Coordinates of C-alpha atoms in Angstrom, one line a residue:
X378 CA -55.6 -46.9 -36.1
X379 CA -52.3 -46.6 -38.1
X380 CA -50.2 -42.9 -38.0
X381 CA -50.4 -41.1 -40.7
X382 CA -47.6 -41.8 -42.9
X383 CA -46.0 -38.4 -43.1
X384 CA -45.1 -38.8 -39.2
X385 CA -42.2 -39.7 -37.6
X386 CA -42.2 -41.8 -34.8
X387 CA -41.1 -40.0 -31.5
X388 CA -38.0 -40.5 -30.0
X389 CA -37.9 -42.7 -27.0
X390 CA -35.0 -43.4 -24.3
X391 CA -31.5 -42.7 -25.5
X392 CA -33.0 -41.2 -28.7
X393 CA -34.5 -38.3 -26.7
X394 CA -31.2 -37.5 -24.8
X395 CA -29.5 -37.6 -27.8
X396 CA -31.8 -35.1 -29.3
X397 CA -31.4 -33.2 -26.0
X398 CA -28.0 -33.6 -26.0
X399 CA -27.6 -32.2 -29.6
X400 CA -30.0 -29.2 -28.8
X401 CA -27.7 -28.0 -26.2
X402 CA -24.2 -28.5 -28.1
X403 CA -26.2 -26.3 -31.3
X404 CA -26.6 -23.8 -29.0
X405 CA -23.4 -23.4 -26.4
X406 CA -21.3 -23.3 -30.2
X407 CA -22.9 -20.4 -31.5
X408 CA -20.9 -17.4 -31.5
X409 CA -22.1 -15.4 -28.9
X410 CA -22.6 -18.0 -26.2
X411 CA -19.1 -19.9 -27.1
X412 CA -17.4 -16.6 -27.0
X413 CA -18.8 -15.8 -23.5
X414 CA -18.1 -19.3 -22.2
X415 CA -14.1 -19.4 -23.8
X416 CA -13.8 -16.3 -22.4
X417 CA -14.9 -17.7 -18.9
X418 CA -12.5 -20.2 -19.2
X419 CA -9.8 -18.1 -19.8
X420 CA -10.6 -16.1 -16.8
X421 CA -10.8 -18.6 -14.6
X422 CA -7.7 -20.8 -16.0
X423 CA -5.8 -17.7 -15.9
X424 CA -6.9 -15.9 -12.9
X425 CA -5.8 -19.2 -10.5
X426 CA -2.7 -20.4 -11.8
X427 CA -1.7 -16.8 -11.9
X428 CA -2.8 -16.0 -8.7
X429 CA -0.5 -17.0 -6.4
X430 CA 3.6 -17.0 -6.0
X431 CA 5.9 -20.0 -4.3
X432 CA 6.4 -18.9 -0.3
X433 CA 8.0 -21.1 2.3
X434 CA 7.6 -20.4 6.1
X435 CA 9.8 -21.8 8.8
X436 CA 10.1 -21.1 12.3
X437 CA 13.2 -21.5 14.3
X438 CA 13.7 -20.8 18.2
X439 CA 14.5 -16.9 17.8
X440 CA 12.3 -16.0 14.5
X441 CA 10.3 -16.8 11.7
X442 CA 12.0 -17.1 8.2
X443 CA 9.7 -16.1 5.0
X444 CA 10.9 -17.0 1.5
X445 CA 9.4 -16.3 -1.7
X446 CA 10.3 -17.1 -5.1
X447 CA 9.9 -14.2 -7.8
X448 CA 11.7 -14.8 -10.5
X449 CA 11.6 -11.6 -12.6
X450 CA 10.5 -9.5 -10.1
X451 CA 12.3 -6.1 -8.7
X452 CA 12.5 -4.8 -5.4
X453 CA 10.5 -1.6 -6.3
X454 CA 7.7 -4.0 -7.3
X455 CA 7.5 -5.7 -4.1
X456 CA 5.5 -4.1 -0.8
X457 CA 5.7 -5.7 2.3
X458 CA 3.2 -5.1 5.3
X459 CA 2.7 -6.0 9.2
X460 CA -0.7 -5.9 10.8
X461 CA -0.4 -7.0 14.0
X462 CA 0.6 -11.1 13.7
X463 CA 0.0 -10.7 9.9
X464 CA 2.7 -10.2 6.9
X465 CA 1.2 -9.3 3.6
X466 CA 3.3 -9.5 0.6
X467 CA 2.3 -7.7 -2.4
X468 CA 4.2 -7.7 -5.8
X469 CA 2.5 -5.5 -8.6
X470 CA 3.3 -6.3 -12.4
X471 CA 2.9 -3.6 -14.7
X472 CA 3.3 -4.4 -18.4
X473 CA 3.1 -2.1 -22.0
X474 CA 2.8 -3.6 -25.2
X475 CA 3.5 -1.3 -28.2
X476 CA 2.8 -2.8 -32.0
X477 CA 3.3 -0.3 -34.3
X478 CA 2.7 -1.1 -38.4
X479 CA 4.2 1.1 -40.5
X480 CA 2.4 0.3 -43.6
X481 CA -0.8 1.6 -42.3
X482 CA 0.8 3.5 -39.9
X483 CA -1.5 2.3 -36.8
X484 CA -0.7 1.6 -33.5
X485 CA -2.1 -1.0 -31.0
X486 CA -1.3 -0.6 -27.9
X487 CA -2.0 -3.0 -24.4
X488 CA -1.5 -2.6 -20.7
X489 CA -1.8 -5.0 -18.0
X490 CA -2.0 -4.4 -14.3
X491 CA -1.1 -7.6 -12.1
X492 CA -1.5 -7.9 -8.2
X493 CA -0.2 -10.8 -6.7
X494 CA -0.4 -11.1 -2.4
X495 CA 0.4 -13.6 0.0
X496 CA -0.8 -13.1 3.7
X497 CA 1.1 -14.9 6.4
X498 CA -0.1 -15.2 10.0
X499 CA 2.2 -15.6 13.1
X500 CA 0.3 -17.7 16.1
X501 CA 3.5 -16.2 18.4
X502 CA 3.8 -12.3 19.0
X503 CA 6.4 -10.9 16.9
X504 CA 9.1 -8.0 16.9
X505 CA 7.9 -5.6 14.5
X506 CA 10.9 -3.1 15.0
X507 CA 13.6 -5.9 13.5
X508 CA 11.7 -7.4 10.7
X509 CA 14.6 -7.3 7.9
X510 CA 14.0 -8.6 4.3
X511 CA 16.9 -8.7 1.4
X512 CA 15.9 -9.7 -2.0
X513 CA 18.2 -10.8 -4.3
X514 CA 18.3 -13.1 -7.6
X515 CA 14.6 -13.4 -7.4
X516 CA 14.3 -14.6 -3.9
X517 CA 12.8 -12.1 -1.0
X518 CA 14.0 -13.7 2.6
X519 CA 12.4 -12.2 5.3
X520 CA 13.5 -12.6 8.9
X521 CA 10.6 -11.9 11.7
X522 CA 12.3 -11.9 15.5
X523 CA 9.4 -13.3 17.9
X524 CA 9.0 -11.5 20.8
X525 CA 11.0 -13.3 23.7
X526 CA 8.4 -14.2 26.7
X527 CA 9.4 -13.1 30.8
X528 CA 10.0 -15.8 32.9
X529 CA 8.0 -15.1 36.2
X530 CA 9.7 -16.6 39.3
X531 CA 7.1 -18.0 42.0
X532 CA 7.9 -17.1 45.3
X533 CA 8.0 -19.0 48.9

């Protein structure tokens, strides 16, 4: 028996995942899914190459010596924590954005809030009471004395 002649034949192999293929393209570009998936993107691309600043850690005999790069950043924007062997650094970014159009007298208006923080653990005890940190030129330096061990002489 012959098919009717008003049928198409059915796709078979690389036919079908074409078809399948073109099914899903139709619908991630409509509007409301491609706008929800660019904006994913953005988020994501965004959120972790924004996340993060340069920091450099070395340790010497006597201390530790933190560096980090902040290029733009002041000191009042910068907070700097010790939990026990930790040091958190914590910059905050606050940013206003005015547009005013004075032929229809409208105003648009944006704020952004950014947190950036670096945690850096010690495996030796430190001096808490003579951490010092200078920032100058867009570099913090942080100096962290260790805490000098006792020597225990053995007896006869």
């Amino acid at each position: 028996m012959l098919p009717p002649e008003n049928s198409s034949p059915k796709p078979q192999g690389k036919e079908k995942f074409s078809e399948l293929r073109g099914a899903f393209d139709a619908f991630f570009s409509e509007k409301p899914i491609k706008g929800i998936l660019q904006s994913m993107d953005e988020l994501f691309t965004l959120s972790f190459s924004e996340r993060s600043f340069p920091l450099e850690v070395q340790e010497a005999d006597e201390h530790y010596l933190v560096t980090a790069k902040l290029p733009g950043i002041s000191r009042q924007q910068i907070d700097i924590e010790m939990l026990k062997q930790s040091l958190i650094i914590t910059v905050t970014h606050h940013a206003e954005l005015e547009k005013k159009n004075d032929k229809t007298t409208s105003i648009h208006r944006e704020q952004s809030l950014k947190k950036l923080s670096r945690t850096v653990s010690f495996h030796k005890p430190i001096n808490e009471k003579d951490i010092t940190a200078n920032h100058k030129d867009g570099l913090l330096v942080i100096i962290i004395p260790k805490i000098k061990g006792k020597r225990i002489s053995i007896n006869e």
